[in-house]
PDB file of C-alpha atoms in Angstrom:
ATOM      1  CA  LEU A 218     101.549 113.290 104.592  1.00 72.00           C
ATOM      2  CA  ALA A 219      97.511 112.784 106.062  1.00 71.00           C
ATOM      3  CA  ILE A 220      94.976 115.996 105.309  1.00 73.00           C
ATOM      4  CA  ARG A 221      92.353 116.420 107.715  1.00 69.00           C
ATOM      5  CA  GLY A 222      89.518 117.507 106.411  1.00 66.00           C
ATOM      6  CA  LEU A 223      86.581 120.277 106.508  1.00 64.00           C
ATOM      7  CA  ASN A 224      85.106 120.387 110.089  1.00 63.00           C
ATOM      8  CA  LEU A 225      82.586 122.556 108.261  1.00 61.00           C
ATOM      9  CA  ALA A 226      81.657 123.746 112.095  1.00 65.00           C
ATOM     10  CA  LYS A 227      83.978 127.158 109.864  1.00 68.00           C
ATOM     11  CA  GLU A 228      81.024 128.939 107.875  1.00 70.00           C
ATOM     12  CA  GLY A 229      84.480 129.523 105.111  1.00 67.00           C
ATOM     13  CA  ASP A 230      84.600 125.540 104.980  1.00 65.00           C
ATOM     14  CA  TYR A 231      81.524 125.353 103.195  1.00 68.00           C
ATOM     15  CA  ALA A 232      82.583 127.980 101.106  1.00 71.00           C
ATOM     16  CA  VAL A 233      85.170 125.519  99.232  1.00 71.00           C
ATOM     17  CA  LEU A 234      83.426 123.096  99.173  1.00 71.00           C
ATOM     18  CA  LEU A 235      80.276 125.513  96.874  1.00 71.00           C
ATOM     19  CA  ASP A 236      82.966 127.569  94.611  1.00 73.00           C
ATOM     20  CA  ASN A 237      82.569 125.458  91.994  1.00 77.00           C
ATOM     21  CA  LYS A 238      80.679 125.166  88.564  1.00 82.00           C
ATOM     22  CA  LEU A 239      81.082 121.914  86.415  1.00 79.00           C
ATOM     23  CA  GLY A 240      83.173 122.765  83.414  1.00 77.00           C
ATOM     24  CA  GLN A 241      84.045 125.138  85.391  1.00 85.00           C
ATOM     25  CA  THR A 242      88.414 124.638  86.377  1.00 92.00           C
ATOM     26  CA  LYS A 243      90.491 122.673  83.117  1.00 94.00           C
ATOM     27  CA  PHE A 244      93.426 119.974  84.618  1.00 93.00           C
ATOM     28  CA  ASP A 245      95.489 118.222  82.804  1.00 93.00           C
ATOM     29  CA  GLY A 246      92.364 117.413  80.269  1.00 94.00           C
ATOM     30  CA  GLY A 247      90.196 117.103  82.517  1.00 95.00           C
ATOM     31  CA  TYR A 248      87.766 119.208  85.020  1.00 95.00           C
ATOM     32  CA  VAL A 249      88.517 118.609  88.838  1.00 95.00           C
ATOM     33  CA  HIS A 250      86.589 120.426  91.617  1.00 91.00           C
ATOM     34  CA  ASN A 251      87.450 124.677  92.144  1.00 91.00           C
ATOM     35  CA  GLY A 252      87.100 124.717  95.501  1.00 88.00           C
ATOM     36  CA  LEU A 253      89.579 121.761  96.565  1.00 89.00           C
ATOM     37  CA  LEU A 254      91.599 122.333  94.070  1.00 92.00           C
ATOM     38  CA  LYS A 255      92.138 125.873  95.986  1.00 90.00           C
ATOM     39  CA  ALA A 256      92.683 124.375  99.160  1.00 86.00           C
ATOM     40  CA  THR A 257      94.853 122.138  97.329  1.00 90.00           C
ATOM     41  CA  ARG A 258      97.111 124.237  96.458  1.00 92.00           C
ATOM     42  CA  TRP A 259      97.340 126.310  99.209  1.00 89.00           C
ATOM     43  CA  VAL A 260      98.848 122.575 100.605  1.00 89.00           C
ATOM     44  CA  PHE A 261     101.520 121.898  98.480  1.00 93.00           C
ATOM     45  CA  ASP A 262     102.947 125.544  98.891  1.00 94.00           C
ATOM     46  CA  ALA A 263     103.101 125.378 101.895  1.00 92.00           C
ATOM     47  CA  LYS A 264     104.334 121.772 102.388  1.00 91.00           C
ATOM     48  CA  CYS A 265     106.768 121.889  99.219  1.00 93.00           C
ATOM     49  CA  GLU A 266     109.748 123.083 101.600  1.00 93.00           C
ATOM     50  CA  PHE A 267     109.071 120.795 104.283  1.00 93.00           C
ATOM     51  CA  LEU A 268     108.333 117.599 102.296  1.00 91.00           C
ATOM     52  CA  ARG A 269     111.189 118.068  99.114  1.00 92.00           C
ATOM     53  CA  GLY A 270     113.839 118.470 103.004  1.00 92.00           C
ATOM     54  CA  LEU A 271     112.149 114.657 104.066  1.00 89.00           C
ATOM     55  CA  VAL A 272     112.398 113.366 100.656  1.00 88.00           C
ATOM     56  CA  ASP A 273     116.492 114.915 100.210  1.00 89.00           C
ATOM     57  CA  ARG A 274     117.164 113.231 103.953  1.00 91.00           C
ATOM     58  CA  ASN A 275     114.533 109.504 103.247  1.00 87.00           C
ATOM     59  CA  LEU A 276     116.320 108.735  99.886  1.00 83.00           C
ATOM     60  CA  ASN A 277     115.316 104.931 100.229  1.00 86.00           C
ATOM     61  CA  TYR A 278     111.774 106.216 102.010  1.00 86.00           C
ATOM     62  CA  THR A 279     108.495 106.726  99.441  1.00 88.00           C
ATOM     63  CA  LEU A 280     106.005 110.028  99.205  1.00 89.00           C
ATOM     64  CA  THR A 281     102.544 109.188 100.528  1.00 91.00           C
ATOM     65  CA  PHE A 282      99.015 111.352 100.782  1.00 92.00           C
ATOM     66  CA  ALA A 283      96.928 109.631 102.793  1.00 91.00           C
ATOM     67  CA  ARG A 284      92.588 110.944 103.987  1.00 89.00           C
ATOM     68  CA  HIS A 285      89.423 109.843 104.634  1.00 86.00           C
ATOM     69  CA  SER A 286      86.370 111.662 102.872  1.00 85.00           C
ATOM     70  CA  LEU A 287      86.934 115.601 102.346  1.00 84.00           C
ATOM     71  CA  GLY A 288      90.285 114.914 103.203  1.00 86.00           C
ATOM     72  CA  ALA A 289      90.825 112.266 101.084  1.00 89.00           C
ATOM     73  CA  GLY A 290      89.743 114.864  97.495  1.00 90.00           C
ATOM     74  CA  VAL A 291      92.744 117.183  98.513  1.00 90.00           C
ATOM     75  CA  VAL A 292      95.352 115.234  98.409  1.00 93.00           C
ATOM     76  CA  ALA A 293      94.121 112.961  95.404  1.00 94.00           C
ATOM     77  CA  LEU A 294      93.719 116.507  93.424  1.00 94.00           C
ATOM     78  CA  LEU A 295      97.637 116.906  95.925  1.00 94.00           C
ATOM     79  CA  VAL A 296      99.672 113.935  93.709  1.00 94.00           C
ATOM     80  CA  LEU A 297      98.258 115.853  90.704  1.00 95.00           C
ATOM     81  CA  ILE A 298      99.827 118.507  91.323  1.00 95.00           C
ATOM     82  CA  VAL A 299     103.336 116.554  93.177  1.00 94.00           C
ATOM     83  CA  VAL A 300     103.321 114.657  89.973  1.00 92.00           C
ATOM     84  CA  GLN A 301     103.587 117.690  87.381  1.00 91.00           C
ATOM     85  CA  ASN A 302     106.108 119.205  89.310  1.00 92.00           C
ATOM     86  CA  LEU A 303     108.206 116.811  90.175  1.00 90.00           C
ATOM     87  CA  ASP A 304     111.694 118.936  89.832  1.00 88.00           C
ATOM     88  CA  LYS A 305     110.631 121.338  93.213  1.00 88.00           C
ATOM     89  CA  PHE A 306     110.859 117.388  94.404  1.00 82.00           C
ATOM     90  CA  GLY A 307     114.597 117.366  93.962  1.00 77.00           C
ATOM     91  CA  ASN A 308     115.243 113.450  93.931  1.00 70.00           C
ATOM     92  CA  ILE A 309     112.010 111.704  94.294  1.00 84.00           C
ATOM     93  CA  LYS A 310     111.400 109.537  91.372  1.00 86.00           C
ATOM     94  CA  ARG A 311     107.375 109.437  89.815  1.00 87.00           C
ATOM     95  CA  ASN A 312     107.061 105.310  91.393  1.00 89.00           C
ATOM     96  CA  LYS A 313     107.910 106.927  95.334  1.00 90.00           C
ATOM     97  CA  ILE A 314     104.988 108.165  95.377  1.00 93.00           C
ATOM     98  CA  ARG A 315     101.998 107.715  96.136  1.00 93.00           C
ATOM     99  CA  CYS A 316      98.368 108.303  96.456  1.00 94.00           C
ATOM    100  CA  PHE A 317      95.611 105.913  99.546  1.00 93.00           C
ATOM    101  CA  ALA A 318      92.339 108.043  98.918  1.00 91.00           C
ATOM    102  CA  ILE A 319      89.721 106.265 101.213  1.00 90.00           C
ATOM    103  CA  ALA A 320      86.124 107.501  99.854  1.00 88.00           C
ATOM    104  CA  PRO A 321      87.273 110.623  98.607  1.00 87.00           C
ATOM    105  CA  THR A 322      84.736 113.328  97.248  1.00 85.00           C
ATOM    106  CA  LYS A 323      84.430 113.885  93.921  1.00 87.00           C
ATOM    107  CA  CYS A 324      87.175 116.019  92.961  1.00 91.00           C
ATOM    108  CA  MET A 325      88.635 115.055  89.365  1.00 94.00           C
ATOM    109  CA  SER A 326      86.393 113.766  85.877  1.00 94.00           C
ATOM    110  CA  LEU A 327      86.601 110.064  85.014  1.00 94.00           C
ATOM    111  CA  ASN A 328      89.475 111.063  83.294  1.00 95.00           C
ATOM    112  CA  LEU A 329      91.631 112.378  85.171  1.00 94.00           C
ATOM    113  CA  ALA A 330      90.691 109.236  88.258  1.00 93.00           C
ATOM    114  CA  VAL A 331      91.808 106.671  85.270  1.00 94.00           C
ATOM    115  CA  ARG A 332      94.808 108.157  83.368  1.00 94.00           C
ATOM    116  CA  TYR A 333      96.077 109.216  87.336  1.00 94.00           C
ATOM    117  CA  GLU A 334      94.943 105.271  89.145  1.00 93.00           C
ATOM    118  CA  TRP A 335      98.712 104.053  88.841  1.00 93.00           C
ATOM    119  CA  ILE A 336      98.747 106.525  91.406  1.00 93.00           C
ATOM    120  CA  ILE A 337      95.908 107.131  93.045  1.00 93.00           C
ATOM    121  CA  ASN A 338      94.260 103.735  95.080  1.00 92.00           C
ATOM    122  CA  GLY A 339      91.033 105.103  96.368  1.00 86.00           C
TER     123      GLY A 339
END
């Protein structure tokens, strides 16, 4: 799954970037960018059933998330949400999920980045 980054052509795109205060949003013992987490949750809710269908039909496949820049921040957060909600993905195992975040925007605290380095390749 490849996520397009923000095109910053719409005023709402800037609102996502500016929707953050230091320490505002706690997540799994760390902190994440509030606006990017909202965007990530929207993607998760919109694509969860689709991704589950792919996983169910292709048991030998790996669920791979990839993107660059702002999109990389979204996919990095998306992987955190997916790993915490494996029950919604049927038969997939944690080692069949991976993320390639190329030059991601700062979207999570260092302790989360270190804890999830096994799945997020930056």
